[in-house]
Amino acid sequence: MPVATAPLLDDPFLEASATTPAAGEPHWAFGDDIGVLPRIFDAEITLAVMTRRLDAALQANIAAQLGSERGISWHWRGGVGQALADDLAAHLPAPAEGAALIDDIRIVAEAMAYLFDTDTIGVRLRTLEGAMCPRFHVDNLAVRLVTTYAGPASEWLPESAVERAGLGAPHPGKPEALRDPAAIQQLGVGDLALLKGDGWIGNEGRGLVHRSPQPAPGERRLLLALDPG
């Protein structure tokens, strides 16, 4: 998964421009090629998504993991080489049917490391039977990549649908964070999504507002999240 189609910035957490988008302008970028992901460096972009469909081998691997009674809660912080792949294989409930999944995660991690010019990536792979973060919220970190391998994918809001004064823990008198329920957007299964948070320099108070969806009864999600550095 080469990402050499776009240059890296000297500092991966600084915007390419000091401008901010005009009210109502899109702050997201979608495409079916890896070249869309570096759009996250644009000042106005808080969501960059490579849309994709999972191939048959990968879907079979995912089904094999979810078919086990044992869930997955795997964490890794380090390089993106063979050690990552070996550690993941040791933690899969069905490692004999995990080659395609391991390869995909390693490729995504390598792309993340290249894009943000880092030797260290934090990776989490988890099965979830409930909403991990059910309220709309903003991450305080700089950026995170998420992809849903199975189950409902993450939901997000365009800025026009957000009342930021309502974000955070609820309390009496606090407004609703969601202005327009009809404006809720949802990623697709397999999509690679870079979410810019409030911790990105110059993006304070503009982090992408998103939440975890609630799976249907008996449904399990398989979620991958990666953080650079």
mmCIF file of N, CA and C in Angstrom, residues 89-209:
data_model
loop_
_atom_site.group_PDB
_atom_site.id
_atom_site.type_symbol
_atom_site.label_atom_id
_atom_site.label_comp_id
_atom_site.label_asym_id
_atom_site.label_seq_id
_atom_site.Cartn_x
_atom_site.Cartn_y
_atom_site.Cartn_z
ATOM 1 N N ALA A 89 -0.501 -12.621 15.629
ATOM 2 C CA ALA A 89 -0.853 -14.021 15.389
ATOM 3 C C ALA A 89 -0.996 -14.780 16.703
ATOM 4 N N ALA A 90 -0.156 -14.446 17.678
ATOM 5 C CA ALA A 90 -0.200 -15.135 18.965
ATOM 6 C C ALA A 90 -1.440 -14.789 19.773
ATOM 7 N N HIS A 91 -2.130 -13.713 19.405
ATOM 8 C CA HIS A 91 -3.285 -13.279 20.174
ATOM 9 C C HIS A 91 -4.619 -13.480 19.450
ATOM 10 N N LEU A 92 -4.587 -13.967 18.220
ATOM 11 C CA LEU A 92 -5.832 -14.217 17.505
ATOM 12 C C LEU A 92 -6.476 -15.509 18.004
ATOM 13 N N PRO A 93 -7.791 -15.551 18.120
ATOM 14 C CA PRO A 93 -8.443 -16.787 18.543
ATOM 15 C C PRO A 93 -8.366 -17.892 17.496
ATOM 16 N N ALA A 94 -8.214 -17.531 16.220
ATOM 17 C CA ALA A 94 -8.090 -18.524 15.153
ATOM 18 C C ALA A 94 -6.888 -18.158 14.284
ATOM 19 N N PRO A 95 -5.665 -18.317 14.818
ATOM 20 C CA PRO A 95 -4.469 -17.873 14.087
ATOM 21 C C PRO A 95 -4.242 -18.616 12.778
ATOM 22 N N ALA A 96 -4.677 -19.864 12.679
ATOM 23 C CA ALA A 96 -4.486 -20.627 11.448
ATOM 24 C C ALA A 96 -5.292 -20.038 10.296
ATOM 25 N N GLU A 97 -6.310 -19.240 10.623
ATOM 26 C CA GLU A 97 -7.137 -18.598 9.604
ATOM 27 C C GLU A 97 -7.029 -17.074 9.728
ATOM 28 N N GLY A 98 -5.794 -16.604 9.944
ATOM 29 C CA GLY A 98 -5.619 -15.178 10.168
ATOM 30 C C GLY A 98 -4.615 -14.500 9.262
ATOM 31 N N ALA A 99 -4.048 -15.211 8.285
ATOM 32 C CA ALA A 99 -2.960 -14.638 7.483
ATOM 33 C C ALA A 99 -3.370 -13.364 6.753
ATOM 34 N N ALA A 100 -4.550 -13.378 6.129
ATOM 35 C CA ALA A 100 -4.992 -12.200 5.365
ATOM 36 C C ALA A 100 -5.253 -11.013 6.287
ATOM 37 N N LEU A 101 -5.825 -11.281 7.453
ATOM 38 C CA LEU A 101 -6.088 -10.207 8.414
ATOM 39 C C LEU A 101 -4.782 -9.626 8.951
ATOM 40 N N ILE A 102 -3.844 -10.485 9.279
ATOM 41 C CA ILE A 102 -2.547 -10.019 9.780
ATOM 42 C C ILE A 102 -1.844 -9.183 8.727
ATOM 43 N N ASP A 103 -1.865 -9.634 7.473
ATOM 44 C CA ASP A 103 -1.221 -8.881 6.399
ATOM 45 C C ASP A 103 -1.863 -7.509 6.231
ATOM 46 N N ASP A 104 -3.187 -7.468 6.309
ATOM 47 C CA ASP A 104 -3.883 -6.196 6.121
ATOM 48 C C ASP A 104 -3.526 -5.215 7.230
ATOM 49 N N ILE A 105 -3.523 -5.684 8.464
ATOM 50 C CA ILE A 105 -3.198 -4.805 9.589
ATOM 51 C C ILE A 105 -1.757 -4.323 9.488
ATOM 52 N N ARG A 106 -0.870 -5.196 9.097
ATOM 53 C CA ARG A 106 0.536 -4.785 8.967
ATOM 54 C C ARG A 106 0.701 -3.746 7.857
ATOM 55 N N ILE A 107 0.013 -3.923 6.745
ATOM 56 C CA ILE A 107 0.108 -2.964 5.646
ATOM 57 C C ILE A 107 -0.452 -1.608 6.063
ATOM 58 N N VAL A 108 -1.580 -1.612 6.760
ATOM 59 C CA VAL A 108 -2.167 -0.358 7.233
ATOM 60 C C VAL A 108 -1.213 0.329 8.213
ATOM 61 N N ALA A 109 -0.606 -0.450 9.102
ATOM 62 C CA ALA A 109 0.340 0.119 10.069
ATOM 63 C C ALA A 109 1.559 0.698 9.358
ATOM 64 N N GLU A 110 2.046 0.022 8.335
ATOM 65 C CA GLU A 110 3.192 0.534 7.578
ATOM 66 C C GLU A 110 2.839 1.849 6.884
ATOM 67 N N ALA A 111 1.637 1.922 6.319
ATOM 68 C CA ALA A 111 1.205 3.151 5.664
ATOM 69 C C ALA A 111 1.089 4.293 6.661
ATOM 70 N N MET A 112 0.573 3.995 7.848
ATOM 71 C CA MET A 112 0.441 5.011 8.897
ATOM 72 C C MET A 112 1.824 5.515 9.324
ATOM 73 N N ALA A 113 2.755 4.593 9.506
ATOM 74 C CA ALA A 113 4.100 4.975 9.921
ATOM 75 C C ALA A 113 4.779 5.834 8.859
ATOM 76 N N TYR A 114 4.585 5.483 7.598
ATOM 77 C CA TYR A 114 5.179 6.267 6.516
ATOM 78 C C TYR A 114 4.564 7.660 6.447
ATOM 79 N N LEU A 115 3.248 7.715 6.524
ATOM 80 C CA LEU A 115 2.548 8.979 6.370
ATOM 81 C C LEU A 115 2.939 9.981 7.441
ATOM 82 N N PHE A 116 3.144 9.487 8.671
ATOM 83 C CA PHE A 116 3.461 10.388 9.775
ATOM 84 C C PHE A 116 4.937 10.324 10.179
ATOM 85 N N ASP A 117 5.744 9.688 9.335
ATOM 86 C CA ASP A 117 7.198 9.696 9.492
ATOM 87 C C ASP A 117 7.610 9.301 10.914
ATOM 88 N N THR A 118 7.152 8.131 11.339
ATOM 89 C CA THR A 118 7.443 7.650 12.686
ATOM 90 C C THR A 118 7.834 6.174 12.639
ATOM 91 N N ASP A 119 8.649 5.786 13.595
ATOM 92 C CA ASP A 119 9.033 4.382 13.709
ATOM 93 C C ASP A 119 8.135 3.617 14.676
ATOM 94 N N THR A 120 7.268 4.327 15.352
ATOM 95 C CA THR A 120 6.435 3.711 16.387
ATOM 96 C C THR A 120 4.960 3.953 16.114
ATOM 97 N N ILE A 121 4.193 2.884 16.173
ATOM 98 C CA ILE A 121 2.746 2.966 15.978
ATOM 99 C C ILE A 121 2.050 2.249 17.135
ATOM 100 N N GLY A 122 1.007 2.863 17.656
ATOM 101 C CA GLY A 122 0.150 2.198 18.626
ATOM 102 C C GLY A 122 -1.022 1.571 17.894
ATOM 103 N N VAL A 123 -1.279 0.298 18.148
ATOM 104 C CA VAL A 123 -2.322 -0.435 17.427
ATOM 105 C C VAL A 123 -3.222 -1.153 18.430
ATOM 106 N N ARG A 124 -4.527 -1.089 18.182
ATOM 107 C CA ARG A 124 -5.486 -1.835 18.988
ATOM 108 C C ARG A 124 -6.454 -2.562 18.063
ATOM 109 N N LEU A 125 -6.687 -3.819 18.341
ATOM 110 C CA LEU A 125 -7.684 -4.617 17.621
ATOM 111 C C LEU A 125 -8.606 -5.221 18.666
ATOM 112 N N ARG A 126 -9.894 -4.905 18.578
ATOM 113 C CA ARG A 126 -10.819 -5.334 19.624
ATOM 114 C C ARG A 126 -12.130 -5.816 19.028
ATOM 115 N N THR A 127 -12.703 -6.835 19.649
ATOM 116 C CA THR A 127 -14.083 -7.202 19.369
ATOM 117 C C THR A 127 -14.952 -6.497 20.399
ATOM 118 N N LEU A 128 -16.071 -5.962 19.933
ATOM 119 C CA LEU A 128 -16.973 -5.190 20.779
ATOM 120 C C LEU A 128 -18.402 -5.673 20.578
ATOM 121 N N GLU A 129 -19.110 -5.817 21.680
ATOM 122 C CA GLU A 129 -20.527 -6.189 21.605
ATOM 123 C C GLU A 129 -21.438 -5.036 22.003
ATOM 124 N N GLY A 130 -20.841 -3.913 22.408
ATOM 125 C CA GLY A 130 -21.590 -2.707 22.733
ATOM 126 C C GLY A 130 -20.851 -1.506 22.200
ATOM 127 N N ALA A 131 -21.472 -0.330 22.318
ATOM 128 C CA ALA A 131 -20.840 0.898 21.850
ATOM 129 C C ALA A 131 -19.728 1.297 22.805
ATOM 130 N N MET A 132 -18.493 1.395 22.291
ATOM 131 C CA MET A 132 -17.344 1.727 23.129
ATOM 132 C C MET A 132 -17.420 3.178 23.605
ATOM 133 N N CYS A 133 -17.803 4.091 22.713
ATOM 134 C CA CYS A 133 -17.955 5.518 23.045
ATOM 135 C C CYS A 133 -19.289 5.963 22.453
ATOM 136 N N PRO A 134 -20.405 5.719 23.154
ATOM 137 C CA PRO A 134 -21.728 5.936 22.556
ATOM 138 C C PRO A 134 -22.118 7.392 22.380
ATOM 139 N N ARG A 135 -21.491 8.322 23.125
ATOM 140 C CA ARG A 135 -21.813 9.740 22.981
ATOM 141 C C ARG A 135 -20.913 10.380 21.926
ATOM 142 N N PHE A 136 -21.476 11.336 21.187
ATOM 143 C CA PHE A 136 -20.636 12.076 20.259
ATOM 144 C C PHE A 136 -19.564 12.814 21.050
ATOM 145 N N HIS A 137 -18.344 12.752 20.561
ATOM 146 C CA HIS A 137 -17.217 13.318 21.283
ATOM 147 C C HIS A 137 -16.091 13.671 20.310
ATOM 148 N N VAL A 138 -15.062 14.318 20.850
ATOM 149 C CA VAL A 138 -13.856 14.671 20.106
ATOM 150 C C VAL A 138 -12.659 14.059 20.819
ATOM 151 N N ASP A 139 -11.731 13.508 20.062
ATOM 152 C CA ASP A 139 -10.507 12.980 20.659
ATOM 153 C C ASP A 139 -9.549 14.127 20.969
ATOM 154 N N ASN A 140 -8.861 14.038 22.106
ATOM 155 C CA ASN A 140 -7.897 15.062 22.480
ATOM 156 C C ASN A 140 -6.521 14.819 21.871
ATOM 157 N N LEU A 141 -6.340 13.684 21.225
ATOM 158 C CA LEU A 141 -5.067 13.401 20.572
ATOM 159 C C LEU A 141 -5.007 14.101 19.219
ATOM 160 N N ALA A 142 -3.857 13.978 18.550
ATOM 161 C CA ALA A 142 -3.678 14.674 17.271
ATOM 162 C C ALA A 142 -4.457 14.014 16.140
ATOM 163 N N VAL A 143 -4.266 12.721 15.975
ATOM 164 C CA VAL A 143 -4.900 12.023 14.860
ATOM 165 C C VAL A 143 -4.985 10.541 15.184
ATOM 166 N N ARG A 144 -6.004 9.900 14.639
ATOM 167 C CA ARG A 144 -6.176 8.453 14.812
ATOM 168 C C ARG A 144 -6.736 7.882 13.522
ATOM 169 N N LEU A 145 -6.274 6.676 13.167
ATOM 170 C CA LEU A 145 -6.854 5.951 12.046
ATOM 171 C C LEU A 145 -7.742 4.848 12.597
ATOM 172 N N VAL A 146 -8.947 4.743 12.084
ATOM 173 C CA VAL A 146 -9.858 3.679 12.495
ATOM 174 C C VAL A 146 -10.385 2.956 11.267
ATOM 175 N N THR A 147 -10.604 1.666 11.422
ATOM 176 C CA THR A 147 -11.300 0.895 10.405
ATOM 177 C C THR A 147 -12.101 -0.185 11.101
ATOM 178 N N THR A 148 -13.305 -0.414 10.614
ATOM 179 C CA THR A 148 -14.188 -1.444 11.154
ATOM 180 C C THR A 148 -14.167 -2.623 10.207
ATOM 181 N N TYR A 149 -13.725 -3.769 10.706
ATOM 182 C CA TYR A 149 -13.673 -4.973 9.876
ATOM 183 C C TYR A 149 -15.009 -5.708 9.826
ATOM 184 N N ALA A 150 -15.826 -5.558 10.856
ATOM 185 C CA ALA A 150 -17.123 -6.224 10.901
ATOM 186 C C ALA A 150 -18.030 -5.453 11.837
ATOM 187 N N GLY A 151 -19.334 -5.506 11.573
ATOM 188 C CA GLY A 151 -20.294 -4.790 12.386
ATOM 189 C C GLY A 151 -20.460 -3.358 11.913
ATOM 190 N N PRO A 152 -21.293 -2.578 12.594
ATOM 191 C CA PRO A 152 -21.526 -1.197 12.171
ATOM 192 C C PRO A 152 -20.283 -0.335 12.352
ATOM 193 N N ALA A 153 -19.998 0.502 11.371
ATOM 194 C CA ALA A 153 -18.816 1.362 11.414
ATOM 195 C C ALA A 153 -19.118 2.665 12.148
ATOM 196 N N SER A 154 -18.063 3.408 12.443
ATOM 197 C CA SER A 154 -18.163 4.634 13.238
ATOM 198 C C SER A 154 -19.053 5.679 12.563
ATOM 199 N N GLU A 155 -19.722 6.467 13.398
ATOM 200 C CA GLU A 155 -20.567 7.562 12.937
ATOM 201 C C GLU A 155 -19.858 8.895 13.194
ATOM 202 N N TRP A 156 -20.129 9.891 12.343
ATOM 203 C CA TRP A 156 -19.487 11.195 12.501
ATOM 204 C C TRP A 156 -20.450 12.295 12.081
ATOM 205 N N LEU A 157 -20.104 13.519 12.459
ATOM 206 C CA LEU A 157 -20.974 14.657 12.186
ATOM 207 C C LEU A 157 -20.256 15.732 11.378
ATOM 208 N N PRO A 158 -20.932 16.284 10.384
ATOM 209 C CA PRO A 158 -20.415 17.504 9.767
ATOM 210 C C PRO A 158 -20.535 18.651 10.771
ATOM 211 N N GLU A 159 -19.677 19.628 10.638
ATOM 212 C CA GLU A 159 -19.635 20.714 11.614
ATOM 213 C C GLU A 159 -20.973 21.440 11.744
ATOM 214 N N SER A 160 -21.719 21.511 10.655
ATOM 215 C CA SER A 160 -23.003 22.215 10.684
ATOM 216 C C SER A 160 -24.017 21.552 11.602
ATOM 217 N N ALA A 161 -23.791 20.279 11.944
ATOM 218 C CA ALA A 161 -24.735 19.544 12.797
ATOM 219 C C ALA A 161 -24.288 19.488 14.249
ATOM 220 N N VAL A 162 -23.207 20.191 14.598
ATOM 221 C CA VAL A 162 -22.606 20.080 15.930
ATOM 222 C C VAL A 162 -22.872 21.332 16.752
ATOM 223 N N GLU A 163 -23.261 21.132 18.000
ATOM 224 C CA GLU A 163 -23.264 22.189 19.009
ATOM 225 C C GLU A 163 -22.152 21.841 19.985
ATOM 226 N N ARG A 164 -20.989 22.454 19.791
ATOM 227 C CA ARG A 164 -19.816 22.036 20.554
ATOM 228 C C ARG A 164 -19.955 22.308 22.047
ATOM 229 N N ALA A 165 -20.775 23.242 22.423
ATOM 230 C CA ALA A 165 -20.983 23.500 23.852
ATOM 231 C C ALA A 165 -21.640 22.309 24.537
ATOM 232 N N GLY A 166 -22.239 21.410 23.758
ATOM 233 C CA GLY A 166 -22.902 20.243 24.322
ATOM 234 C C GLY A 166 -22.028 19.013 24.410
ATOM 235 N N LEU A 167 -20.780 19.084 23.916
ATOM 236 C CA LEU A 167 -19.890 17.931 23.986
ATOM 237 C C LEU A 167 -19.407 17.705 25.413
ATOM 238 N N GLY A 168 -18.984 16.482 25.687
ATOM 239 C CA GLY A 168 -18.512 16.146 27.026
ATOM 240 C C GLY A 168 -19.617 15.551 27.880
ATOM 241 N N ALA A 169 -19.319 15.407 29.151
ATOM 242 C CA ALA A 169 -20.267 14.782 30.075
ATOM 243 C C ALA A 169 -21.538 15.625 30.189
ATOM 244 N N PRO A 170 -22.706 14.969 30.202
ATOM 245 C CA PRO A 170 -23.962 15.727 30.296
ATOM 246 C C PRO A 170 -24.172 16.293 31.696
ATOM 247 N N HIS A 171 -24.842 17.429 31.748
ATOM 248 C CA HIS A 171 -25.260 17.979 33.036
ATOM 249 C C HIS A 171 -26.434 18.919 32.789
ATOM 250 N N PRO A 172 -27.244 19.209 33.817
ATOM 251 C CA PRO A 172 -28.429 20.050 33.630
ATOM 252 C C PRO A 172 -28.090 21.394 32.990
ATOM 253 N N GLY A 173 -28.886 21.774 32.018
ATOM 254 C CA GLY A 173 -28.689 23.043 31.346
ATOM 255 C C GLY A 173 -27.741 22.997 30.178
ATOM 256 N N LYS A 174 -27.056 21.879 29.992
ATOM 257 C CA LYS A 174 -26.121 21.767 28.870
ATOM 258 C C LYS A 174 -26.897 21.476 27.593
ATOM 259 N N PRO A 175 -26.570 22.149 26.481
ATOM 260 C CA PRO A 175 -27.309 21.900 25.238
ATOM 261 C C PRO A 175 -26.972 20.539 24.649
ATOM 262 N N GLU A 176 -27.810 20.068 23.735
ATOM 263 C CA GLU A 176 -27.536 18.843 23.010
ATOM 264 C C GLU A 176 -26.405 19.087 22.019
ATOM 265 N N ALA A 177 -25.473 18.144 21.959
ATOM 266 C CA ALA A 177 -24.355 18.283 21.021
ATOM 267 C C ALA A 177 -24.798 18.097 19.577
ATOM 268 N N LEU A 178 -25.863 17.329 19.380
ATOM 269 C CA LEU A 178 -26.345 17.017 18.035
ATOM 270 C C LEU A 178 -27.473 17.974 17.661
ATOM 271 N N ARG A 179 -27.219 18.826 16.679
ATOM 272 C CA ARG A 179 -28.232 19.778 16.227
ATOM 273 C C ARG A 179 -29.254 19.146 15.301
ATOM 274 N N ASP A 180 -28.800 18.203 14.467
ATOM 275 C CA ASP A 180 -29.656 17.657 13.418
ATOM 276 C C ASP A 180 -29.421 16.152 13.290
ATOM 277 N N PRO A 181 -30.293 15.321 13.881
ATOM 278 C CA PRO A 181 -30.092 13.866 13.793
ATOM 279 C C PRO A 181 -30.034 13.343 12.355
ATOM 280 N N ALA A 182 -30.683 14.037 11.436
ATOM 281 C CA ALA A 182 -30.678 13.581 10.042
ATOM 282 C C ALA A 182 -29.320 13.769 9.387
ATOM 283 N N ALA A 183 -28.437 14.529 10.031
ATOM 284 C CA ALA A 183 -27.122 14.811 9.443
ATOM 285 C C ALA A 183 -26.066 13.787 9.832
ATOM 286 N N ILE A 184 -26.402 12.816 10.684
ATOM 287 C CA ILE A 184 -25.415 11.814 11.109
ATOM 288 C C ILE A 184 -24.905 11.027 9.898
ATOM 289 N N GLN A 185 -23.597 10.936 9.782
ATOM 290 C CA GLN A 185 -22.945 10.198 8.707
ATOM 291 C C GLN A 185 -22.291 8.939 9.274
ATOM 292 N N GLN A 186 -22.097 7.926 8.430
ATOM 293 C CA GLN A 186 -21.492 6.681 8.891
ATOM 294 C C GLN A 186 -20.465 6.191 7.885
ATOM 295 N N LEU A 187 -19.315 5.762 8.403
ATOM 296 C CA LEU A 187 -18.293 5.159 7.563
ATOM 297 C C LEU A 187 -18.746 3.786 7.103
ATOM 298 N N GLY A 188 -18.093 3.247 6.094
ATOM 299 C CA GLY A 188 -18.393 1.911 5.616
ATOM 300 C C GLY A 188 -17.440 0.886 6.205
ATOM 301 N N VAL A 189 -17.872 -0.365 6.260
ATOM 302 C CA VAL A 189 -17.000 -1.443 6.712
ATOM 303 C C VAL A 189 -15.786 -1.524 5.787
ATOM 304 N N GLY A 190 -14.607 -1.561 6.377
ATOM 305 C CA GLY A 190 -13.371 -1.628 5.605
ATOM 306 C C GLY A 190 -12.741 -0.287 5.312
ATOM 307 N N ASP A 191 -13.497 0.809 5.413
ATOM 308 C CA ASP A 191 -12.933 2.131 5.139
ATOM 309 C C ASP A 191 -11.763 2.435 6.078
ATOM 310 N N LEU A 192 -10.736 3.081 5.548
ATOM 311 C CA LEU A 192 -9.613 3.564 6.355
ATOM 312 C C LEU A 192 -9.831 5.051 6.598
ATOM 313 N N ALA A 193 -10.090 5.425 7.846
ATOM 314 C CA ALA A 193 -10.476 6.791 8.160
ATOM 315 C C ALA A 193 -9.483 7.432 9.111
ATOM 316 N N LEU A 194 -8.923 8.571 8.706
ATOM 317 C CA LEU A 194 -8.074 9.375 9.573
ATOM 318 C C LEU A 194 -8.935 10.471 10.197
ATOM 319 N N LEU A 195 -8.993 10.479 11.532
ATOM 320 C CA LEU A 195 -9.777 11.446 12.282
ATOM 321 C C LEU A 195 -8.837 12.428 12.968
ATOM 322 N N LYS A 196 -8.953 13.694 12.626
ATOM 323 C CA LYS A 196 -8.123 14.719 13.249
ATOM 324 C C LYS A 196 -8.774 15.154 14.560
ATOM 325 N N GLY A 197 -7.980 15.190 15.642
ATOM 326 C CA GLY A 197 -8.505 15.549 16.948
ATOM 327 C C GLY A 197 -8.130 16.953 17.366
ATOM 328 N N ASP A 198 -8.540 17.320 18.578
ATOM 329 C CA ASP A 198 -8.217 18.642 19.112
ATOM 330 C C ASP A 198 -6.732 18.786 19.426
ATOM 331 N N GLY A 199 -5.998 17.661 19.521
ATOM 332 C CA GLY A 199 -4.582 17.724 19.839
ATOM 333 C C GLY A 199 -3.688 18.056 18.658
ATOM 334 N N TRP A 200 -4.251 18.121 17.462
ATOM 335 C CA TRP A 200 -3.481 18.513 16.277
ATOM 336 C C TRP A 200 -3.220 20.005 16.360
ATOM 337 N N ILE A 201 -1.970 20.417 16.253
ATOM 338 C CA ILE A 201 -1.605 21.825 16.385
ATOM 339 C C ILE A 201 -2.354 22.660 15.349
ATOM 340 N N GLY A 202 -3.059 23.680 15.829
ATOM 341 C CA GLY A 202 -3.842 24.539 14.958
ATOM 342 C C GLY A 202 -5.264 24.068 14.762
ATOM 343 N N ASN A 203 -5.614 22.914 15.322
ATOM 344 C CA ASN A 203 -6.974 22.373 15.163
ATOM 345 C C ASN A 203 -7.751 22.369 16.479
ATOM 346 N N GLU A 204 -7.264 23.087 17.463
ATOM 347 C CA GLU A 204 -7.925 23.105 18.756
ATOM 348 C C GLU A 204 -9.367 23.596 18.608
ATOM 349 N N GLY A 205 -10.300 22.832 19.180
ATOM 350 C CA GLY A 205 -11.711 23.196 19.104
ATOM 351 C C GLY A 205 -12.380 22.827 17.798
ATOM 352 N N ARG A 206 -11.661 22.093 16.923
ATOM 353 C CA ARG A 206 -12.225 21.715 15.623
ATOM 354 C C ARG A 206 -12.094 20.219 15.354
ATOM 355 N N GLY A 207 -11.761 19.439 16.371
ATOM 356 C CA GLY A 207 -11.609 18.002 16.163
ATOM 357 C C GLY A 207 -12.890 17.375 15.639
ATOM 358 N N LEU A 208 -12.742 16.322 14.840
ATOM 359 C CA LEU A 208 -13.911 15.657 14.257
ATOM 360 C C LEU A 208 -14.785 15.066 15.359
ATOM 361 N N VAL A 209 -16.080 15.351 15.296
ATOM 362 C CA VAL A 209 -17.034 14.819 16.267
ATOM 363 C C VAL A 209 -17.538 13.471 15.749
#
